[in-house]
Amino acid sequence: MDLEKWIDKIVEYGSEYGLKVIGAIAIWIIGSWIIKKIMKGIGFAMNRRHYDESLQKFLKNLISWLLKVLLVIAILGNLGVETTSFAAILAAAGLAIGMALQGSLANFAGGVLIMIFKPIKIGDLIEAQGELGHVKEIEIFTTKLVTPQNKLVIIPNGALSNGNITNYSAEGVLKVFHTIGVSYDADIKQTKEVLMNVLTSQEKVLSDPAPMVEVSALGESSVDFAVRPACKVEDYWDVYFDTLEKAKIALDAAGIEIPYPHSVEIQREG
């Protein structure tokens, strides 16, 4: 008798929910196929617009998960589950998570802005948040820099996108700024020629924009010259150090004195 009751209940539930389960399976299969097609179309559109690769990956993952959540809600609704309550629970959970992760959301928004507007790109030499270095990675929440000392610096994207960024690589050319002082006894025209020859003899110094040597100040013990060679970004440090070394050698060879601090010792007789 009990067996017959169980069989009757199975038949009853099967007839009541069987079609719903089959319908849910059908919705999952068809919905998954539609989501796949949508994601393929989104990926194609992003490639045509040349979206950043890391931004593409993140946005596609985000859209895919949102579509899958909607698909699950549709399946639950087909099975008779109250989806309005389920959606309310999801909204409340989302609000709570959002409040708990305000800093992370700001970093996420900053990362998206950086990837869309591209103030920097991988390989650029930048200065931001008090740090100088080459951009190694731009992630959703952080940006990684490698400093000249080969240190890895991780900057939150929220602070990076809201602060000042100096991009030394954006224009492709940098100017090296040196101030070189010589004695007041030195001939200004000769000194300018010597320093200009130092610049024009270097292969990595560009002719356009042209290098510059001009008197910049009359100091207490020296006539100061502004020495301004231009170079490619990747050649900056080579030109920086070579200019100083070769200027000293050339000025010595020309008999032009570079002043240095003197001290006077006074002795009392007694």
JSON list of C-alpha atoms in Angstrom, two decimals, residues 51-55 111 114-126 133-140 142-146 152 157 160 165 167-170 233-234:
[
{"chain": "A", "resi": 51, "resn": "TYR", "atom": "CA", "xyz": [39.83, 48.17, -27.00]},
{"chain": "A", "resi": 52, "resn": "ASP", "atom": "CA", "xyz": [42.73, 47.42, -24.66]},
{"chain": "A", "resi": 53, "resn": "GLU", "atom": "CA", "xyz": [43.21, 43.64, -24.28]},
{"chain": "A", "resi": 54, "resn": "SER", "atom": "CA", "xyz": [42.93, 43.65, -20.48]},
{"chain": "A", "resi": 55, "resn": "LEU", "atom": "CA", "xyz": [39.81, 45.85, -20.65]},
{"chain": "A", "resi": 111, "resn": "GLY", "atom": "CA", "xyz": [41.26, 51.22, -14.00]},
{"chain": "A", "resi": 114, "resn": "ILE", "atom": "CA", "xyz": [42.73, 54.50, -17.64]},
{"chain": "A", "resi": 115, "resn": "MET", "atom": "CA", "xyz": [42.03, 51.73, -20.13]},
{"chain": "A", "resi": 116, "resn": "ILE", "atom": "CA", "xyz": [39.43, 53.77, -22.02]},
{"chain": "A", "resi": 117, "resn": "PHE", "atom": "CA", "xyz": [41.16, 57.17, -22.16]},
{"chain": "A", "resi": 118, "resn": "LYS", "atom": "CA", "xyz": [44.73, 55.77, -22.25]},
{"chain": "A", "resi": 119, "resn": "PRO", "atom": "CA", "xyz": [46.72, 58.55, -20.50]},
{"chain": "A", "resi": 120, "resn": "ILE", "atom": "CA", "xyz": [49.43, 55.91, -20.12]},
{"chain": "A", "resi": 121, "resn": "LYS", "atom": "CA", "xyz": [50.33, 52.61, -21.75]},
{"chain": "A", "resi": 122, "resn": "ILE", "atom": "CA", "xyz": [52.66, 49.72, -21.00]},
{"chain": "A", "resi": 123, "resn": "GLY", "atom": "CA", "xyz": [56.29, 50.77, -21.43]},
{"chain": "A", "resi": 124, "resn": "ASP", "atom": "CA", "xyz": [55.71, 54.49, -20.79]},
{"chain": "A", "resi": 125, "resn": "LEU", "atom": "CA", "xyz": [58.00, 56.34, -18.38]},
{"chain": "A", "resi": 126, "resn": "ILE", "atom": "CA", "xyz": [55.72, 58.19, -15.99]},
{"chain": "A", "resi": 133, "resn": "GLY", "atom": "CA", "xyz": [59.13, 54.40, -13.36]},
{"chain": "A", "resi": 134, "resn": "HIS", "atom": "CA", "xyz": [58.21, 52.50, -16.49]},
{"chain": "A", "resi": 135, "resn": "VAL", "atom": "CA", "xyz": [54.68, 51.07, -16.68]},
{"chain": "A", "resi": 136, "resn": "LYS", "atom": "CA", "xyz": [54.91, 47.28, -16.42]},
{"chain": "A", "resi": 137, "resn": "GLU", "atom": "CA", "xyz": [51.24, 46.30, -16.13]},
{"chain": "A", "resi": 138, "resn": "ILE", "atom": "CA", "xyz": [47.86, 48.05, -16.11]},
{"chain": "A", "resi": 139, "resn": "GLU", "atom": "CA", "xyz": [45.38, 45.89, -14.23]},
{"chain": "A", "resi": 140, "resn": "ILE", "atom": "CA", "xyz": [41.77, 46.52, -13.27]},
{"chain": "A", "resi": 142, "resn": "THR", "atom": "CA", "xyz": [46.25, 48.58, -9.79]},
{"chain": "A", "resi": 143, "resn": "THR", "atom": "CA", "xyz": [49.05, 49.75, -12.07]},
{"chain": "A", "resi": 144, "resn": "LYS", "atom": "CA", "xyz": [52.59, 48.41, -11.67]},
{"chain": "A", "resi": 145, "resn": "LEU", "atom": "CA", "xyz": [55.71, 50.52, -12.25]},
{"chain": "A", "resi": 146, "resn": "VAL", "atom": "CA", "xyz": [59.37, 49.49, -12.36]},
{"chain": "A", "resi": 152, "resn": "LEU", "atom": "CA", "xyz": [58.32, 47.27, -8.30]},
{"chain": "A", "resi": 157, "resn": "ASN", "atom": "CA", "xyz": [44.11, 52.96, -9.97]},
{"chain": "A", "resi": 160, "resn": "LEU", "atom": "CA", "xyz": [46.33, 57.18, -10.15]},
{"chain": "A", "resi": 165, "resn": "ILE", "atom": "CA", "xyz": [50.38, 62.01, -14.18]},
{"chain": "A", "resi": 167, "resn": "ASN", "atom": "CA", "xyz": [54.07, 60.99, -18.99]},
{"chain": "A", "resi": 168, "resn": "TYR", "atom": "CA", "xyz": [57.65, 61.41, -20.20]},
{"chain": "A", "resi": 169, "resn": "SER", "atom": "CA", "xyz": [57.11, 59.02, -23.13]},
{"chain": "A", "resi": 170, "resn": "ALA", "atom": "CA", "xyz": [53.99, 60.61, -24.62]},
{"chain": "A", "resi": 233, "resn": "VAL", "atom": "CA", "xyz": [63.09, 58.64, -24.34]},
{"chain": "A", "resi": 234, "resn": "GLU", "atom": "CA", "xyz": [65.05, 55.39, -24.22]}
]
